[in-house]
Amino acid sequence: MKHSDNKNIKALYLQTTEYLLSGLNGIQNEEQTFPVSEKQKYAHDVCARVFEIDNAFQNLDLTIEYLKISAYPESEFDFSAHHSFHVENFLLRLTSVVDRCYLLAGSTVLLANKSIENNGGNREVLRELKTISPNGVKILGDLEKAIKPLRPLRNQVAHNNGYTNKNLLAVSMIENSTDDIKEKFTEIMSIESLKEIVINDSISLLEPILPIVNGLVTDLINELAKVYIKLIESNT
């Protein structure tokens, strides 16, 4: 289920829809600004953060789907190139989920975008959230802990070292070797069997983290709902 389908997010849909309708009318009339209430803008900002999180999860699920593929016959790139690319994409996207959760928390407690989207923004979010929702701070910490085992590998990728391992390197060497050398390798193990090992290694490393992170994001949204539902329902 998408996090935007959470009942606590759906509670913001009316104000978000009103915000978007006003914006569309402004575009149609070629206006530079359009009239919205603070509640409409607030609801839209919170919903937008959740849609960003959903988009990151969709990319992660799509990446897992690609990592299960053993051949790319329509591509000019070989299996090892594709596999490395998708592992790297997963690692970078995974940390973006946590970053977007901090942005969601920041928008929920009415912090300005410029202060939470810059370096040091996460610390400011935690500082503000600490007095409003201590449990929200804990959940953000749990998210950091959940992805911590993959951080070293993610940092390796982020610093342009690229992803590989001995089995993936072996596949790459076989794929790019001459026919006679390929034949010698495949006398020991077929390249398809070796690819299967590579795929299973990657899937077993990456896929189990998704339900954990997904559950923590749900917990965070439900916790933050105590803040934003109260603001939306207030008379001020």
PDB file of C-alpha atoms in Angstrom:
ATOM      1  CA  MET A   1       0.000   0.000   0.000  1.00  0.00           C
ATOM      2  CA  LYS A   2       1.210   3.474  -0.819  1.00  0.00           C
ATOM      3  CA  HIS A   3       1.823   5.767   2.134  1.00  0.00           C
ATOM      4  CA  SER A   4      -0.317   8.392   0.414  1.00  0.00           C
ATOM      5  CA  ASP A   5      -3.231   5.984   0.977  1.00  0.00           C
ATOM      6  CA  ASN A   6      -2.746   6.182   4.749  1.00  0.00           C
ATOM      7  CA  LYS A   7      -5.975   7.404   6.367  1.00  0.00           C
ATOM      8  CA  ASN A   8      -4.023  10.120   8.174  1.00  0.00           C
ATOM      9  CA  ILE A   9      -2.757  11.458   4.851  1.00  0.00           C
ATOM     10  CA  LYS A  10      -6.169  11.156   3.214  1.00  0.00           C
ATOM     11  CA  ALA A  11      -7.431  13.469   5.944  1.00  0.00           C
ATOM     12  CA  LEU A  12      -5.420  16.206   4.202  1.00  0.00           C
ATOM     13  CA  TYR A  13      -6.774  15.541   0.709  1.00  0.00           C
ATOM     14  CA  LEU A  14      -9.605  18.100   0.829  1.00  0.00           C
ATOM     15  CA  GLN A  15      -7.301  21.021   1.637  1.00  0.00           C
ATOM     16  CA  THR A  16      -4.688  19.714  -0.806  1.00  0.00           C
ATOM     17  CA  THR A  17      -7.264  19.471  -3.590  1.00  0.00           C
ATOM     18  CA  GLU A  18      -8.438  23.020  -2.892  1.00  0.00           C
ATOM     19  CA  TYR A  19      -4.817  24.206  -3.060  1.00  0.00           C
ATOM     20  CA  LEU A  20      -4.234  22.479  -6.404  1.00  0.00           C
ATOM     21  CA  LEU A  21      -7.501  23.760  -7.896  1.00  0.00           C
ATOM     22  CA  SER A  22      -6.600  27.301  -6.941  1.00  0.00           C
ATOM     23  CA  GLY A  23      -3.166  26.811  -8.491  1.00  0.00           C
ATOM     24  CA  LEU A  24      -4.645  25.489 -11.737  1.00  0.00           C
ATOM     25  CA  ASN A  25      -7.000  28.451 -11.932  1.00  0.00           C
ATOM     26  CA  GLY A  26      -4.018  30.722 -11.459  1.00  0.00           C
ATOM     27  CA  ILE A  27      -2.149  29.027 -14.315  1.00  0.00           C
ATOM     28  CA  GLN A  28      -5.201  29.216 -16.567  1.00  0.00           C
ATOM     29  CA  ASN A  29      -5.554  32.932 -15.884  1.00  0.00           C
ATOM     30  CA  GLU A  30      -1.779  33.460 -16.269  1.00  0.00           C
ATOM     31  CA  GLU A  31      -1.521  34.797 -12.728  1.00  0.00           C
ATOM     32  CA  GLN A  32       1.808  34.905 -10.893  1.00  0.00           C
ATOM     33  CA  THR A  33       0.183  34.105  -7.552  1.00  0.00           C
ATOM     34  CA  PHE A  34      -3.039  32.414  -6.504  1.00  0.00           C
ATOM     35  CA  PRO A  35      -5.143  32.666  -3.326  1.00  0.00           C
ATOM     36  CA  VAL A  36      -4.793  29.834  -0.800  1.00  0.00           C
ATOM     37  CA  SER A  37      -5.199  29.569   2.935  1.00  0.00           C
ATOM     38  CA  GLU A  38      -2.371  28.639   5.269  1.00  0.00           C
ATOM     39  CA  LYS A  39      -4.119  25.337   6.017  1.00  0.00           C
ATOM     40  CA  GLN A  40      -4.389  24.498   2.311  1.00  0.00           C
ATOM     41  CA  LYS A  41      -0.710  25.211   1.752  1.00  0.00           C
ATOM     42  CA  TYR A  42       0.276  23.258   4.858  1.00  0.00           C
ATOM     43  CA  ALA A  43      -1.806  20.224   3.824  1.00  0.00           C
ATOM     44  CA  HIS A  44      -0.321  20.352   0.333  1.00  0.00           C
ATOM     45  CA  ASP A  45       3.248  20.555   1.647  1.00  0.00           C
ATOM     46  CA  VAL A  46       2.787  17.546   3.938  1.00  0.00           C
ATOM     47  CA  CYS A  47       1.090  15.493   1.205  1.00  0.00           C
ATOM     48  CA  ALA A  48       3.809  16.424  -1.284  1.00  0.00           C
ATOM     49  CA  ARG A  49       6.457  15.074   1.102  1.00  0.00           C
ATOM     50  CA  VAL A  50       4.576  11.770   1.387  1.00  0.00           C
ATOM     51  CA  PHE A  51       4.224  11.502  -2.395  1.00  0.00           C
ATOM     52  CA  GLU A  52       8.003  11.990  -2.624  1.00  0.00           C
ATOM     53  CA  ILE A  53       8.486   9.086  -0.197  1.00  0.00           C
ATOM     54  CA  ASP A  54       6.108   6.906  -2.235  1.00  0.00           C
ATOM     55  CA  ASN A  55       8.056   7.745  -5.368  1.00  0.00           C
ATOM     56  CA  ALA A  56      11.297   6.647  -3.708  1.00  0.00           C
ATOM     57  CA  PHE A  57       9.722   3.325  -2.647  1.00  0.00           C
ATOM     58  CA  GLN A  58       8.365   2.771  -6.146  1.00  0.00           C
ATOM     59  CA  ASN A  59      11.875   3.190  -7.525  1.00  0.00           C
ATOM     60  CA  LEU A  60      13.243   0.747  -4.956  1.00  0.00           C
ATOM     61  CA  ASP A  61      10.623  -1.869  -5.866  1.00  0.00           C
ATOM     62  CA  LEU A  62      11.348  -1.344  -9.551  1.00  0.00           C
ATOM     63  CA  THR A  63      15.064  -1.746  -8.912  1.00  0.00           C
ATOM     64  CA  ILE A  64      14.502  -5.072  -7.138  1.00  0.00           C
ATOM     65  CA  GLU A  65      12.474  -6.180 -10.159  1.00  0.00           C
ATOM     66  CA  TYR A  66      15.377  -5.359 -12.474  1.00  0.00           C
ATOM     67  CA  LEU A  67      17.913  -7.042 -10.197  1.00  0.00           C
ATOM     68  CA  LYS A  68      16.079 -10.336 -10.723  1.00  0.00           C
ATOM     69  CA  ILE A  69      16.704 -10.202 -14.489  1.00  0.00           C
ATOM     70  CA  SER A  70      19.594 -12.321 -15.798  1.00  0.00           C
ATOM     71  CA  ALA A  71      19.714 -11.090 -19.396  1.00  0.00           C
ATOM     72  CA  TYR A  72      19.129  -7.839 -21.265  1.00  0.00           C
ATOM     73  CA  PRO A  73      19.004  -8.942 -24.926  1.00  0.00           C
ATOM     74  CA  GLU A  74      17.839  -5.559 -26.249  1.00  0.00           C
ATOM     75  CA  SER A  75      20.621  -3.637 -24.505  1.00  0.00           C
ATOM     76  CA  GLU A  76      24.137  -2.880 -25.678  1.00  0.00           C
ATOM     77  CA  PHE A  77      25.318  -3.315 -22.089  1.00  0.00           C
ATOM     78  CA  ASP A  78      26.019  -6.683 -20.491  1.00  0.00           C
ATOM     79  CA  PHE A  79      24.507  -8.243 -17.368  1.00  0.00           C
ATOM     80  CA  SER A  80      27.274  -7.093 -15.016  1.00  0.00           C
ATOM     81  CA  ALA A  81      26.906  -3.454 -16.101  1.00  0.00           C
ATOM     82  CA  HIS A  82      23.139  -3.551 -15.591  1.00  0.00           C
ATOM     83  CA  HIS A  83      23.386  -5.328 -12.262  1.00  0.00           C
ATOM     84  CA  SER A  84      25.942  -2.902 -10.858  1.00  0.00           C
ATOM     85  CA  PHE A  85      23.847   0.045 -11.998  1.00  0.00           C
ATOM     86  CA  HIS A  86      20.707  -1.244 -10.285  1.00  0.00           C
ATOM     87  CA  VAL A  87      22.477  -2.103  -7.016  1.00  0.00           C
ATOM     88  CA  GLU A  88      23.974   1.393  -6.937  1.00  0.00           C
ATOM     89  CA  ASN A  89      20.577   2.923  -7.689  1.00  0.00           C
ATOM     90  CA  PHE A  90      18.986   0.956  -4.839  1.00  0.00           C
ATOM     91  CA  LEU A  91      21.597   2.069  -2.315  1.00  0.00           C
ATOM     92  CA  LEU A  92      21.234   5.738  -3.242  1.00  0.00           C
ATOM     93  CA  ARG A  93      17.434   5.587  -3.345  1.00  0.00           C
ATOM     94  CA  LEU A  94      17.279   3.862   0.037  1.00  0.00           C
ATOM     95  CA  THR A  95      19.033   6.713   1.819  1.00  0.00           C
ATOM     96  CA  SER A  96      16.780   9.161  -0.034  1.00  0.00           C
ATOM     97  CA  VAL A  97      13.769   7.576   1.719  1.00  0.00           C
ATOM     98  CA  VAL A  98      15.256   8.498   5.087  1.00  0.00           C
ATOM     99  CA  ASP A  99      16.163  11.989   3.875  1.00  0.00           C
ATOM    100  CA  ARG A 100      12.590  12.496   2.661  1.00  0.00           C
ATOM    101  CA  CYS A 101      11.257  11.348   6.036  1.00  0.00           C
ATOM    102  CA  TYR A 102      13.258  14.131   7.676  1.00  0.00           C
ATOM    103  CA  LEU A 103      11.765  16.574   5.175  1.00  0.00           C
ATOM    104  CA  LEU A 104       8.269  15.292   5.976  1.00  0.00           C
ATOM    105  CA  ALA A 105       8.899  15.810   9.686  1.00  0.00           C
ATOM    106  CA  GLY A 106      10.295  19.284   9.025  1.00  0.00           C
ATOM    107  CA  SER A 107       7.301  20.340   6.947  1.00  0.00           C
ATOM    108  CA  THR A 108       4.958  18.873   9.583  1.00  0.00           C
ATOM    109  CA  VAL A 109       6.423  21.094  12.307  1.00  0.00           C
ATOM    110  CA  LEU A 110       6.294  24.146   9.990  1.00  0.00           C
ATOM    111  CA  LEU A 111      10.018  24.539   9.353  1.00  0.00           C
ATOM    112  CA  ALA A 112      10.916  26.509   6.234  1.00  0.00           C
ATOM    113  CA  ASN A 113      12.057  24.525   3.201  1.00  0.00           C
ATOM    114  CA  LYS A 114      15.313  26.473   2.939  1.00  0.00           C
ATOM    115  CA  SER A 115      16.277  25.475   6.464  1.00  0.00           C
ATOM    116  CA  ILE A 116      15.539  21.749   6.149  1.00  0.00           C
ATOM    117  CA  GLU A 117      16.727  21.164   2.587  1.00  0.00           C
ATOM    118  CA  ASN A 118      20.239  22.492   3.185  1.00  0.00           C
ATOM    119  CA  ASN A 119      23.206  20.847   4.910  1.00  0.00           C
ATOM    120  CA  GLY A 120      22.437  20.485   8.585  1.00  0.00           C
ATOM    121  CA  GLY A 121      18.702  20.426   7.927  1.00  0.00           C
ATOM    122  CA  ASN A 122      18.257  17.030   9.595  1.00  0.00           C
ATOM    123  CA  ARG A 123      19.721  18.355  12.834  1.00  0.00           C
ATOM    124  CA  GLU A 124      17.316  21.277  12.797  1.00  0.00           C
ATOM    125  CA  VAL A 125      14.403  18.902  12.246  1.00  0.00           C
ATOM    126  CA  LEU A 126      15.448  16.783  15.212  1.00  0.00           C
ATOM    127  CA  ARG A 127      15.928  19.859  17.375  1.00  0.00           C
ATOM    128  CA  GLU A 128      12.423  21.152  16.633  1.00  0.00           C
ATOM    129  CA  LEU A 129      10.743  17.747  16.719  1.00  0.00           C
ATOM    130  CA  LYS A 130      12.277  16.838  20.069  1.00  0.00           C
ATOM    131  CA  THR A 131       9.846  19.024  22.027  1.00  0.00           C
ATOM    132  CA  ILE A 132       6.820  18.322  19.822  1.00  0.00           C
ATOM    133  CA  SER A 133       7.111  14.588  19.170  1.00  0.00           C
ATOM    134  CA  PRO A 134       9.850  12.689  21.025  1.00  0.00           C
ATOM    135  CA  ASN A 135       8.538   9.454  19.526  1.00  0.00           C
ATOM    136  CA  GLY A 136       8.944  10.951  16.063  1.00  0.00           C
ATOM    137  CA  VAL A 137      12.617  11.540  16.877  1.00  0.00           C
ATOM    138  CA  LYS A 138      12.924   7.901  17.964  1.00  0.00           C
ATOM    139  CA  ILE A 139      11.361   6.637  14.740  1.00  0.00           C
ATOM    140  CA  LEU A 140      13.760   8.730  12.643  1.00  0.00           C
ATOM    141  CA  GLY A 141      16.596   7.223  14.679  1.00  0.00           C
ATOM    142  CA  ASP A 142      15.219   3.731  14.034  1.00  0.00           C
ATOM    143  CA  LEU A 143      15.176   4.492  10.300  1.00  0.00           C
ATOM    144  CA  GLU A 144      18.838   5.481  10.457  1.00  0.00           C
ATOM    145  CA  LYS A 145      19.644   2.254  12.334  1.00  0.00           C
ATOM    146  CA  ALA A 146      17.706   0.155   9.817  1.00  0.00           C
ATOM    147  CA  ILE A 147      19.796   1.318   6.858  1.00  0.00           C
ATOM    148  CA  LYS A 148      23.086   1.535   8.777  1.00  0.00           C
ATOM    149  CA  PRO A 149      24.370  -1.896   7.611  1.00  0.00           C
ATOM    150  CA  LEU A 150      24.165  -0.683   4.002  1.00  0.00           C
ATOM    151  CA  ARG A 151      25.712   2.736   4.655  1.00  0.00           C
ATOM    152  CA  PRO A 152      29.353   1.686   3.977  1.00  0.00           C
ATOM    153  CA  LEU A 153      28.373   0.189   0.632  1.00  0.00           C
ATOM    154  CA  ARG A 154      26.247   3.240  -0.182  1.00  0.00           C
ATOM    155  CA  ASN A 155      29.137   5.585   0.680  1.00  0.00           C
ATOM    156  CA  GLN A 156      31.452   3.547  -1.526  1.00  0.00           C
ATOM    157  CA  VAL A 157      29.057   4.056  -4.426  1.00  0.00           C
ATOM    158  CA  ALA A 158      28.496   7.725  -3.630  1.00  0.00           C
ATOM    159  CA  HIS A 159      32.244   8.355  -3.788  1.00  0.00           C
ATOM    160  CA  ASN A 160      32.383   7.041  -7.362  1.00  0.00           C
ATOM    161  CA  ASN A 161      34.043   3.751  -6.520  1.00  0.00           C
ATOM    162  CA  GLY A 162      31.181   1.809  -8.088  1.00  0.00           C
ATOM    163  CA  TYR A 163      29.699  -1.492  -6.992  1.00  0.00           C
ATOM    164  CA  THR A 164      31.112  -4.936  -7.656  1.00  0.00           C
ATOM    165  CA  ASN A 165      31.969  -8.177  -5.839  1.00  0.00           C
ATOM    166  CA  LYS A 166      34.019 -11.233  -6.708  1.00  0.00           C
ATOM    167  CA  ASN A 167      31.120 -13.114  -8.329  1.00  0.00           C
ATOM    168  CA  LEU A 168      29.936 -10.128 -10.338  1.00  0.00           C
ATOM    169  CA  LEU A 169      33.521  -9.464 -11.393  1.00  0.00           C
ATOM    170  CA  ALA A 170      33.825 -13.072 -12.525  1.00  0.00           C
ATOM    171  CA  VAL A 171      30.673 -12.722 -14.640  1.00  0.00           C
ATOM    172  CA  SER A 172      32.055  -9.539 -16.187  1.00  0.00           C
ATOM    173  CA  MET A 173      35.370 -11.233 -17.018  1.00  0.00           C
ATOM    174  CA  ILE A 174      33.607 -14.179 -18.647  1.00  0.00           C
ATOM    175  CA  GLU A 175      31.233 -11.933 -20.597  1.00  0.00           C
ATOM    176  CA  ASN A 176      34.149  -9.947 -21.982  1.00  0.00           C
ATOM    177  CA  SER A 177      36.553 -12.820 -22.663  1.00  0.00           C
ATOM    178  CA  THR A 178      37.207 -14.720 -25.883  1.00  0.00           C
ATOM    179  CA  ASP A 179      35.157 -17.773 -26.801  1.00  0.00           C
ATOM    180  CA  ASP A 180      37.882 -20.260 -25.896  1.00  0.00           C
ATOM    181  CA  ILE A 181      38.332 -18.739 -22.437  1.00  0.00           C
ATOM    182  CA  LYS A 182      34.565 -18.682 -21.948  1.00  0.00           C
ATOM    183  CA  GLU A 183      34.497 -22.367 -22.750  1.00  0.00           C
ATOM    184  CA  LYS A 184      37.123 -23.107 -20.109  1.00  0.00           C
ATOM    185  CA  PHE A 185      35.159 -21.166 -17.485  1.00  0.00           C
ATOM    186  CA  THR A 186      31.872 -22.830 -18.355  1.00  0.00           C
ATOM    187  CA  GLU A 187      33.422 -26.266 -17.979  1.00  0.00           C
ATOM    188  CA  ILE A 188      33.523 -25.469 -14.261  1.00  0.00           C
ATOM    189  CA  MET A 189      30.284 -23.503 -13.949  1.00  0.00           C
ATOM    190  CA  SER A 190      27.839 -22.092 -16.471  1.00  0.00           C
ATOM    191  CA  ILE A 191      27.604 -18.344 -16.662  1.00  0.00           C
ATOM    192  CA  GLU A 192      23.861 -18.614 -16.001  1.00  0.00           C
ATOM    193  CA  SER A 193      24.528 -20.427 -12.719  1.00  0.00           C
ATOM    194  CA  LEU A 194      27.031 -17.762 -11.747  1.00  0.00           C
ATOM    195  CA  LYS A 195      24.526 -15.023 -12.614  1.00  0.00           C
ATOM    196  CA  GLU A 196      21.970 -16.763 -10.408  1.00  0.00           C
ATOM    197  CA  ILE A 197      24.397 -16.630  -7.488  1.00  0.00           C
ATOM    198  CA  VAL A 198      25.000 -12.913  -8.111  1.00  0.00           C
ATOM    199  CA  ILE A 199      21.256 -12.213  -8.270  1.00  0.00           C
ATOM    200  CA  ASN A 200      20.488 -14.195  -5.111  1.00  0.00           C
ATOM    201  CA  ASP A 201      23.312 -12.453  -3.224  1.00  0.00           C
ATOM    202  CA  SER A 202      22.009  -9.000  -4.175  1.00  0.00           C
ATOM    203  CA  ILE A 203      18.359  -9.778  -3.510  1.00  0.00           C
ATOM    204  CA  SER A 204      19.097 -11.358  -0.113  1.00  0.00           C
ATOM    205  CA  LEU A 205      21.188  -8.308   0.822  1.00  0.00           C
ATOM    206  CA  LEU A 206      18.793  -5.585  -0.317  1.00  0.00           C
ATOM    207  CA  GLU A 207      15.196  -6.798  -0.393  1.00  0.00           C
ATOM    208  CA  PRO A 208      14.747  -7.616   3.346  1.00  0.00           C
ATOM    209  CA  ILE A 209      15.320  -3.964   4.285  1.00  0.00           C
ATOM    210  CA  LEU A 210      12.234  -2.760   2.410  1.00  0.00           C
ATOM    211  CA  PRO A 211       9.456  -4.037   4.723  1.00  0.00           C
ATOM    212  CA  ILE A 212      11.400  -2.774   7.744  1.00  0.00           C
ATOM    213  CA  VAL A 213      11.789   0.732   6.332  1.00  0.00           C
ATOM    214  CA  ASN A 214       8.226   0.683   5.007  1.00  0.00           C
ATOM    215  CA  GLY A 215       6.869  -0.150   8.460  1.00  0.00           C
ATOM    216  CA  LEU A 216       8.903   2.593  10.112  1.00  0.00           C
ATOM    217  CA  VAL A 217       7.665   5.161   7.577  1.00  0.00           C
ATOM    218  CA  THR A 218       4.086   4.139   8.390  1.00  0.00           C
ATOM    219  CA  ASP A 219       4.873   4.570  12.107  1.00  0.00           C
ATOM    220  CA  LEU A 220       6.337   8.010  11.426  1.00  0.00           C
ATOM    221  CA  ILE A 221       3.321   9.190   9.422  1.00  0.00           C
ATOM    222  CA  ASN A 222       0.940   7.990  12.116  1.00  0.00           C
ATOM    223  CA  GLU A 223       3.026   9.696  14.794  1.00  0.00           C
ATOM    224  CA  LEU A 224       3.285  12.983  12.893  1.00  0.00           C
ATOM    225  CA  ALA A 225      -0.476  12.874  12.268  1.00  0.00           C
ATOM    226  CA  LYS A 226      -0.908  13.881  15.913  1.00  0.00           C
ATOM    227  CA  VAL A 227       0.729  17.159  14.929  1.00  0.00           C
ATOM    228  CA  TYR A 228      -0.691  17.952  11.492  1.00  0.00           C
ATOM    229  CA  ILE A 229      -4.268  16.772  12.102  1.00  0.00           C
ATOM    230  CA  LYS A 230      -4.393  19.031  15.149  1.00  0.00           C
ATOM    231  CA  LEU A 231      -3.153  21.977  13.077  1.00  0.00           C
ATOM    232  CA  ILE A 232      -5.591  21.314  10.247  1.00  0.00           C
ATOM    233  CA  GLU A 233      -8.558  20.974  12.610  1.00  0.00           C
ATOM    234  CA  SER A 234      -7.703  24.060  14.658  1.00  0.00           C
ATOM    235  CA  ASN A 235      -9.758  27.227  14.199  1.00  0.00           C
ATOM    236  CA  THR A 236      -6.732  29.465  13.828  1.00  0.00           C
TER     237      THR A 236
END
